[in-house]
Amino acid sequence: MTLRRSLAIAALAVAPALAQAQAARLRVPYTIDTLPNGLTLIVHEDHSVPIVTTNVWFHVGSGDEKPGRTGFAHLFEHLMFMGSQNAPYPQFDRLLEAAGANNNGSTTEDRTNYFEEGPSSSLRLMLWLEADRMGWLLPTMDKPKVDLQRDVVKNERRQSYENQPYGLVADVLPHLMYPPSHPYSWPVIGSMADLSAASVDDVKDFFRQYYAPNNATLVVAGDVHPDSVRAIVREYFTEIPRGPSITRPAPPAFTVKDTAVTLEDRVQLPRLYLNWHTAKSTHADSPALQLAGYVLAGARTSRLTQALVYSGELATAVQAYNDAKRLDGDFSIVATARPGKGLDTLQAVIDRQLERLAAEGPTPRELEQARNVIEAQFLRSIQTVGGKADQLNEYYYQTGQPDGFQDDLDKLRAVTAADVQRVVRLYLQAPRVMVSVVPQGKQALAATLKKVTQ
């Protein structure tokens, strides 16, 4: 397990505060219970402010979809706000807003989450609304609702992919990085064709399979008492029937082949994407890969940032990060060229810096800076009850233990320079997928395929 994926592109300096944080063991107390229908309830009690949050993780993401039926998990991120039997649209939003609360949701390859946060007096309302859509959404599901949200999702796709500069990369990269049988081989948002082809029965079947209490974890955190929360949850969720058992096949083993693809887009500057297959989030190498990303491009003084952006003046920006997911992971370096610069030039500089890091490893200062910044970012992400609730859910899903905070920090702190050097050699001097995005009609600016030697 690595510190949250979103922290991979961190850039803050915080050494003084960190010394104190390192002195104390980080612990987030919780209680955990399971209802007879399989719903897991985790409660974290924190009376520092009169705020409460509810955070439901349905263990379903785009990785649970089938080829030809993609985009369903994200579609449900929208449909779950379209009203249920006892809270018809738009009561979900209106009731929470009237109580001073807010809500939202998100979808990844591995899970979909729904969360509310507001004054502690709104807890009963939050739980009632969550229970109603978990148990009584289907009776209200009809074609007009599906068509409406299908169009919303399609428009979101146009905004984020087809009409977003460089957005096409997110559409093609999953297909290039993973074999067709792998659950990460299509984008989370799905394809236009699959969204168009989805029938109301398809959508309902997907809900029956995955949106049941035995495939969900509910975290309640904040100004609450666990006994009271358990009583309310039993009152509202007990009647919801258990869903079918879910068997997820293991993804096939595979290796990435050296690949070069060029996309013409309506952009002003060419951009290079280099991508390697790495390891899943719970793999022992994930913390070292996260640190490698920071050493390469996490700060103004980082190796690629200096070589490409400041000293070399070849690029306007560069990023490097490891995206470790539940089943697999990938590492990316993304660099945007300055006007008049070709991507072959950027590729050569990146390769030289990777060779240096593989040969020498990070310096003690680089390693300490990377550790401190990533740790500080992690601590900031859990300073709210909402952040703690989401992280409790993630640890429970990934490892079966909600309080993995200190273990994660220990793994990060234990990474050595030799670990970083080793993962760079193992993962980043291996075959990769390279995507060049160039302005229309300027294929000559694209990077050319070069074999990478270990």
Coordinates of C-alpha atoms in Angstrom, one line a residue:
M1 CA 0.0 0.0 0.0
T2 CA 1.4 3.4 -0.8
L3 CA 0.4 6.8 0.5
R4 CA -2.5 8.0 -1.4
R5 CA -2.2 8.0 -5.2
S6 CA -3.1 11.7 -5.4
L7 CA 0.1 12.6 -3.5
A8 CA 2.4 11.4 -6.2
I9 CA 2.9 14.9 -7.7
A10 CA 3.7 16.7 -4.5
A11 CA 5.8 19.8 -4.0
L12 CA 6.0 21.3 -0.5
A13 CA 8.7 21.9 2.0
V14 CA 7.9 21.1 5.6
A15 CA 10.9 19.6 7.4
P16 CA 10.3 21.4 10.8
A17 CA 6.8 20.2 11.3
L18 CA 7.8 16.7 10.3
A19 CA 10.2 16.2 13.1
Q20 CA 7.3 16.4 15.6
A21 CA 5.0 14.2 13.5
Q22 CA 7.7 11.5 13.3
A23 CA 8.0 11.4 17.1
A24 CA 4.4 10.2 17.7
R25 CA 2.7 7.1 16.3
L26 CA -0.1 8.0 14.0
R27 CA -3.3 6.2 15.0
V28 CA -6.9 6.7 13.9
P29 CA -9.1 4.9 16.4
Y30 CA -12.2 3.1 14.9
T31 CA -14.8 0.5 15.6
I32 CA -15.9 -2.0 13.0
D33 CA -19.1 -4.1 12.7
T34 CA -20.8 -6.1 10.0
L35 CA -24.6 -6.3 9.6
P36 CA -26.2 -9.6 8.8
N37 CA -26.7 -8.4 5.2
G38 CA -22.9 -8.0 4.9
L39 CA -22.7 -4.2 5.2
T40 CA -19.4 -3.3 6.9
L41 CA -19.6 -0.2 9.2
I42 CA -16.5 1.6 10.4
V43 CA -16.9 4.5 12.9
H44 CA -14.2 7.0 13.8
E45 CA -15.1 9.3 16.8
D46 CA -13.6 12.8 16.7
H47 CA -15.3 15.6 18.7
S48 CA -12.8 18.3 17.8
V49 CA -15.4 20.1 15.7
P50 CA -19.2 19.5 15.4
I51 CA -18.9 18.0 11.9
V52 CA -19.8 14.5 10.7
T53 CA -19.1 12.7 7.4
T54 CA -20.4 9.6 5.8
N55 CA -18.3 7.8 3.2
V56 CA -19.7 4.8 1.3
W57 CA -17.3 2.7 -0.8
F58 CA -19.1 0.4 -3.2
H59 CA -16.4 -2.1 -4.3
V60 CA -17.1 -1.6 -8.0
G61 CA -15.2 0.4 -10.5
S62 CA -14.6 0.4 -14.2
G63 CA -12.4 -2.7 -13.7
D64 CA -15.6 -4.7 -12.9
E65 CA -17.1 -3.9 -16.3
K66 CA -17.1 -6.1 -19.3
P67 CA -15.7 -5.3 -22.8
G68 CA -18.5 -3.8 -24.8
R69 CA -20.3 -2.7 -21.6
T70 CA -17.9 -0.1 -20.3
G71 CA -18.7 3.1 -18.4
F72 CA -21.4 1.7 -16.1
A73 CA -19.6 2.4 -12.8
H74 CA -19.2 6.0 -13.7
L75 CA -22.7 6.2 -15.1
F76 CA -24.0 5.1 -11.7
E77 CA -21.9 7.8 -10.0
H78 CA -24.5 10.1 -11.7
L79 CA -27.6 7.9 -11.4
M80 CA -27.3 7.6 -7.7
F81 CA -28.2 11.2 -7.3
M82 CA -31.3 10.9 -9.5
G83 CA -33.7 10.0 -6.7
S84 CA -34.9 6.8 -4.9
Q85 CA -38.3 5.5 -3.8
N86 CA -38.6 7.6 -0.7
A87 CA -36.4 10.5 -1.7
P88 CA -37.4 11.3 -5.3
Y89 CA -35.3 13.6 -7.4
P90 CA -34.1 16.2 -6.4
Q91 CA -34.6 15.6 -2.7
F92 CA -31.2 14.1 -2.1
D93 CA -29.5 17.4 -2.8
R94 CA -32.2 19.7 -1.5
L95 CA -32.5 17.9 1.9
L96 CA -28.8 17.9 2.5
E97 CA -28.3 21.5 1.4
A98 CA -31.1 22.6 3.7
A99 CA -29.3 20.8 6.6
G100 CA -26.1 22.7 5.8
A101 CA -24.4 19.6 4.3
N102 CA -22.9 18.8 1.0
N103 CA -22.3 15.6 -1.0
N104 CA -20.5 14.2 -4.0
G105 CA -19.0 11.0 -5.4
S106 CA -16.1 9.7 -7.6
T107 CA -15.2 6.6 -9.6
T108 CA -11.9 4.8 -10.2
E109 CA -10.9 1.6 -11.8
D110 CA -11.4 -0.2 -8.4
R111 CA -14.3 1.5 -6.5
T112 CA -17.0 4.1 -6.4
N113 CA -17.4 6.3 -3.4
Y114 CA -20.2 8.6 -2.2
F115 CA -19.8 11.0 0.6
E116 CA -21.7 13.6 2.6
E117 CA -20.3 16.1 5.1
G118 CA -22.2 18.5 7.4
P119 CA -23.1 19.5 10.9
S120 CA -23.3 16.5 13.3
S121 CA -27.1 17.1 13.6
S122 CA -27.5 16.0 9.9
L123 CA -26.1 12.4 10.5
R124 CA -29.5 10.7 10.7
L125 CA -30.6 12.4 7.4
M126 CA -27.3 11.4 5.7
L127 CA -27.7 7.8 6.7
W128 CA -31.4 7.7 5.7
L129 CA -30.6 9.0 2.3
E130 CA -27.7 6.6 1.7
A131 CA -29.9 3.7 2.8
D132 CA -32.8 4.7 0.6
R133 CA -30.7 4.7 -2.6
M134 CA -28.8 1.5 -1.6
G135 CA -32.1 -0.3 -1.0
W136 CA -34.8 1.4 -3.0
L137 CA -33.2 3.0 -6.1
L138 CA -34.2 0.4 -8.6
P139 CA -38.0 0.8 -8.4
T140 CA -37.5 4.4 -9.6
M141 CA -35.0 3.6 -12.4
D142 CA -36.5 4.2 -15.8
K143 CA -35.4 5.1 -19.3
P144 CA -35.7 8.9 -19.0
K145 CA -33.3 8.9 -16.1
V146 CA -30.8 6.6 -17.8
D147 CA -31.0 8.6 -21.0
L148 CA -30.6 11.9 -19.2
Q149 CA -27.5 10.8 -17.2
R150 CA -26.1 8.9 -20.3
D151 CA -26.1 12.3 -22.1
V152 CA -24.5 14.0 -19.2
V153 CA -21.7 11.5 -19.1
K154 CA -21.2 11.7 -22.9
N155 CA -20.9 15.4 -22.6
E156 CA -18.5 15.0 -19.7
R157 CA -16.5 12.7 -21.9
R158 CA -16.4 15.2 -24.8
Q159 CA -15.2 17.9 -22.3
S160 CA -12.5 15.7 -20.8
Y161 CA -11.3 13.7 -23.8
E162 CA -12.4 14.7 -27.3
N163 CA -12.4 18.5 -26.7
Q164 CA -9.7 18.7 -24.0
P165 CA -6.2 19.5 -25.2
Y166 CA -4.2 16.3 -24.9
G167 CA -7.4 14.5 -23.7
L168 CA -7.1 11.8 -26.3
V169 CA -4.2 10.3 -24.4
A170 CA -6.4 9.2 -21.5
D171 CA -8.6 7.4 -24.0
V172 CA -5.9 5.5 -25.9
L173 CA -3.4 4.8 -23.1
P174 CA -5.3 2.1 -21.2
H175 CA -5.5 0.1 -24.4
L176 CA -1.8 0.5 -25.1
M177 CA -0.7 -0.4 -21.5
Y178 CA -2.9 -3.4 -20.8
P179 CA -4.0 -6.5 -22.8
P180 CA -7.7 -6.5 -23.9
S181 CA -8.5 -9.1 -21.2
H182 CA -7.2 -6.9 -18.4
P183 CA -9.8 -4.9 -16.4
Y184 CA -7.7 -1.7 -16.7
S185 CA -7.6 -1.8 -20.5
W186 CA -10.4 0.7 -21.0
P187 CA -10.9 4.2 -19.5
V188 CA -13.0 4.7 -16.4
I189 CA -15.5 6.9 -18.3
G190 CA -16.1 4.1 -20.9
S191 CA -16.6 4.4 -24.6
M192 CA -19.2 6.4 -26.5
A193 CA -20.4 3.3 -28.3
D194 CA -20.8 1.3 -25.0
L195 CA -22.7 4.1 -23.3
S196 CA -25.0 4.4 -26.3
A197 CA -25.6 0.7 -26.4
A198 CA -26.5 0.3 -22.7
S199 CA -30.1 -0.6 -22.1
V200 CA -32.1 0.1 -19.0
D201 CA -32.0 -3.6 -18.2
D202 CA -28.2 -3.7 -18.6
V203 CA -28.0 -0.8 -16.1
K204 CA -30.3 -2.4 -13.6
D205 CA -28.5 -5.7 -13.8
F206 CA -25.2 -3.9 -13.0
F207 CA -26.8 -2.3 -10.0
R208 CA -28.2 -5.6 -8.7
Q209 CA -24.8 -7.2 -9.0
Y210 CA -22.6 -4.6 -7.3
Y211 CA -24.6 -2.1 -5.3
A212 CA -25.6 -4.4 -2.5
P213 CA -24.7 -4.0 1.2
N214 CA -22.3 -7.0 1.1
N215 CA -20.2 -5.2 -1.5
A216 CA -20.1 -1.9 0.4
T217 CA -18.3 -0.3 3.3
L218 CA -19.8 2.6 5.2
V219 CA -17.5 4.9 7.2
V220 CA -19.0 7.4 9.6
A221 CA -16.4 9.8 11.1
G222 CA -16.6 12.9 13.2
D223 CA -18.6 14.2 16.1
V224 CA -20.5 11.0 16.8
H225 CA -20.7 8.1 19.3
P226 CA -20.3 4.6 17.8
D227 CA -23.2 3.1 19.7
S228 CA -25.6 5.8 18.4
V229 CA -24.3 5.3 14.8
R230 CA -24.7 1.6 15.0
A231 CA -28.3 2.0 16.2
I232 CA -29.2 4.3 13.3
V233 CA -27.4 2.2 10.7
R234 CA -29.2 -1.0 11.9
E235 CA -32.5 0.9 11.8
Y236 CA -32.0 2.1 8.2
F237 CA -29.9 -0.6 6.5
T238 CA -31.0 -3.9 8.0
E239 CA -33.9 -4.4 5.6
I240 CA -31.7 -4.1 2.5
P241 CA -31.2 -7.6 1.1
R242 CA -27.8 -9.1 0.6
G243 CA -26.7 -9.2 -3.1
P244 CA -25.1 -12.0 -5.0
S245 CA -21.6 -13.2 -4.2
I246 CA -18.9 -11.6 -6.4
T247 CA -16.0 -13.5 -7.9
R248 CA -13.3 -11.4 -9.5
P249 CA -10.9 -13.3 -11.7
A250 CA -7.2 -12.5 -11.3
P251 CA -5.9 -10.3 -14.1
P252 CA -3.6 -12.0 -16.6
A253 CA 0.2 -11.6 -16.3
F254 CA 1.6 -9.6 -19.1
T255 CA 4.6 -7.6 -20.2
V256 CA 4.6 -4.2 -22.0
K257 CA 6.2 -4.1 -25.4
D258 CA 8.1 -1.0 -26.6
T259 CA 5.5 1.0 -28.4
A260 CA 5.4 4.4 -30.0
V261 CA 2.2 6.1 -31.0
T262 CA 1.7 9.6 -32.4
L263 CA -1.5 11.6 -32.0
E264 CA -2.3 14.8 -33.8
D265 CA -4.4 17.2 -31.7
R266 CA -5.5 20.8 -31.7
V267 CA -2.6 21.9 -29.4
Q268 CA 0.1 24.5 -29.7
L269 CA 2.9 22.6 -28.1
P270 CA 4.0 18.9 -28.5
R271 CA 3.8 16.7 -25.4
L272 CA 5.6 13.4 -24.6
Y273 CA 4.1 10.7 -22.5
L274 CA 6.4 7.8 -21.4
N275 CA 4.7 5.0 -19.5
W276 CA 5.9 1.8 -17.8
H277 CA 4.1 -1.1 -16.1
T278 CA 5.0 -1.3 -12.4
A279 CA 3.2 -2.9 -9.5
K280 CA -0.1 -2.8 -7.5
S281 CA -0.5 -0.5 -4.5
T282 CA 0.2 -3.1 -1.9
H283 CA 3.4 -4.2 -3.5
A284 CA 6.6 -3.6 -1.5
D285 CA 8.1 -1.6 -4.4
S286 CA 5.3 1.0 -4.5
P287 CA 6.8 3.4 -1.9
A288 CA 10.2 3.5 -3.7
L289 CA 8.5 4.2 -7.0
Q290 CA 6.6 7.0 -5.4
L291 CA 9.9 8.5 -4.1
A292 CA 11.5 8.0 -7.6
G293 CA 8.7 10.1 -9.1
Y294 CA 9.5 12.9 -6.7
V295 CA 13.2 12.8 -7.2
L296 CA 12.7 13.0 -10.9
A297 CA 10.1 15.8 -11.1
G298 CA 8.5 16.6 -7.8
A299 CA 10.2 19.9 -7.1
R300 CA 11.8 22.8 -8.8
T301 CA 15.2 21.3 -8.0
S302 CA 14.3 17.8 -9.2
R303 CA 16.4 16.2 -11.9
L304 CA 14.0 16.3 -14.9
T305 CA 12.6 19.6 -13.9
Q306 CA 16.1 21.2 -13.8
A307 CA 17.3 19.4 -17.0
L308 CA 14.2 20.1 -19.1
V309 CA 12.6 23.2 -17.7
Y310 CA 15.2 25.5 -16.1
S311 CA 18.8 24.6 -17.1
G312 CA 17.9 23.1 -20.5
E313 CA 15.0 25.3 -21.3
L314 CA 13.6 22.5 -23.5
A315 CA 10.2 22.1 -21.8
T316 CA 7.5 24.2 -20.2
A317 CA 6.6 21.5 -17.6
V318 CA 7.4 17.9 -16.6
Q319 CA 5.7 15.5 -14.2
A320 CA 6.6 12.0 -13.0
Y321 CA 4.4 9.8 -10.9
N322 CA 3.6 6.2 -10.0
D323 CA -0.2 5.3 -10.3
A324 CA -0.5 2.2 -8.1
K325 CA -4.0 0.7 -8.2
R326 CA -5.5 -2.3 -6.5
L327 CA -4.5 -4.8 -9.2
D328 CA -1.7 -3.2 -11.1
G329 CA 0.3 0.0 -11.5
D330 CA 1.9 2.2 -14.0
F331 CA 4.6 4.9 -13.9
S332 CA 4.4 8.0 -16.2
I333 CA 6.6 10.8 -17.2
V334 CA 4.9 13.7 -19.0
A335 CA 6.8 16.6 -20.6
T336 CA 5.5 19.5 -22.7
A337 CA 8.0 20.9 -25.1
R338 CA 8.8 24.6 -25.5
P339 CA 8.0 26.2 -28.9
G340 CA 10.3 24.9 -31.6
K341 CA 11.5 21.9 -29.6
G342 CA 10.9 18.3 -30.8
L343 CA 10.0 15.4 -28.6
D344 CA 13.1 13.4 -29.6
T345 CA 15.2 16.0 -27.8
L346 CA 13.1 15.7 -24.6
Q347 CA 13.2 11.9 -24.8
A348 CA 17.0 11.9 -24.9
V349 CA 17.2 14.1 -21.8
I350 CA 14.8 11.9 -19.9
D351 CA 16.6 8.8 -20.8
R352 CA 19.9 10.3 -19.7
Q353 CA 18.5 11.3 -16.3
L354 CA 16.9 7.8 -15.8
E355 CA 20.3 6.3 -16.6
R356 CA 22.0 8.5 -14.0
L357 CA 19.4 7.7 -11.4
A358 CA 19.7 4.0 -12.1
A359 CA 23.5 4.1 -11.9
E360 CA 23.9 6.4 -8.9
G361 CA 20.7 6.4 -7.0
P362 CA 19.3 9.5 -5.3
T363 CA 21.5 11.6 -3.0
P364 CA 20.8 11.7 0.7
R365 CA 19.4 15.2 0.4
E366 CA 17.1 14.2 -2.5
L367 CA 15.8 11.2 -0.6
E368 CA 15.2 13.1 2.6
Q369 CA 13.4 15.9 0.7
A370 CA 11.2 13.4 -1.1
R371 CA 10.3 11.5 2.0
N372 CA 9.4 14.7 3.9
V373 CA 7.3 16.2 1.2
I374 CA 5.3 13.0 0.5
E375 CA 4.7 12.4 4.2
A376 CA 3.6 16.0 4.8
Q377 CA 1.2 15.8 1.9
F378 CA -0.3 12.6 3.3
L379 CA -0.7 14.2 6.8
R380 CA -2.5 17.2 5.2
S381 CA -4.8 14.9 3.3
I382 CA -6.1 13.4 6.6
Q383 CA -6.4 16.5 8.7
T384 CA -10.2 16.6 8.1
V385 CA -12.7 13.9 9.1
G386 CA -13.6 13.6 5.5
G387 CA -10.0 12.8 4.6
K388 CA -9.7 10.2 7.4
A389 CA -13.0 8.6 6.4
D390 CA -11.9 8.1 2.8
Q391 CA -8.5 6.7 3.9
L392 CA -10.1 4.3 6.4
N393 CA -12.2 3.0 3.6
E394 CA -9.2 2.7 1.3
Y395 CA -7.1 0.8 3.8
Y396 CA -9.9 -1.5 4.6
Y397 CA -10.6 -2.3 1.0
Q398 CA -6.9 -2.8 0.1
T399 CA -5.7 -4.6 3.2
G400 CA -8.6 -5.5 5.4
Q401 CA -7.3 -3.2 8.2
P402 CA -8.8 0.3 8.3
D403 CA -6.0 1.9 10.3
G404 CA -3.0 1.5 8.1
F405 CA -1.8 5.0 8.5
Q406 CA 1.4 4.3 10.5
D407 CA 2.3 1.2 8.6
D408 CA 2.2 3.3 5.4
L409 CA 4.4 5.9 6.9
D410 CA 6.8 3.3 8.2
K411 CA 7.2 1.8 4.7
L412 CA 7.9 5.2 3.2
R413 CA 10.5 6.0 5.9
A414 CA 12.2 2.7 5.4
V415 CA 12.9 3.3 1.7
T416 CA 16.7 3.6 1.0
A417 CA 18.6 5.1 -1.8
A418 CA 19.4 1.6 -3.0
D419 CA 15.6 0.8 -3.1
V420 CA 15.0 3.8 -5.4
Q421 CA 18.0 2.8 -7.6
R422 CA 16.7 -0.7 -7.8
V423 CA 13.1 0.1 -8.8
V424 CA 14.4 2.6 -11.5
R425 CA 16.5 -0.2 -13.0
L426 CA 13.8 -2.8 -12.7
Y427 CA 10.8 -0.8 -13.9
L428 CA 11.9 2.4 -15.7
Q429 CA 14.7 0.8 -17.8
A430 CA 12.3 -1.6 -19.3
P431 CA 10.0 -1.6 -22.4
R432 CA 7.6 1.3 -22.3
V433 CA 4.6 2.9 -24.1
M434 CA 5.5 6.2 -25.6
V435 CA 2.8 8.6 -26.9
S436 CA 3.6 11.8 -28.7
V437 CA 0.9 14.4 -29.0
V438 CA 1.8 16.9 -31.7
P439 CA 0.0 19.9 -33.4
Q440 CA -2.0 18.9 -36.4
G441 CA 0.2 18.3 -39.5
K442 CA 3.5 18.3 -37.5
Q443 CA 4.3 14.6 -37.2
A444 CA 8.0 15.5 -37.5
L445 CA 8.0 16.8 -33.9
A446 CA 7.1 13.3 -32.5
A447 CA 9.5 11.1 -30.7
T448 CA 10.8 8.1 -32.4
L449 CA 10.9 4.5 -31.1
K450 CA 14.1 3.5 -29.4
K451 CA 14.8 0.2 -27.7
V452 CA 15.5 0.6 -24.0
T453 CA 18.3 -1.5 -22.6
Q454 CA 18.5 -2.6 -19.0

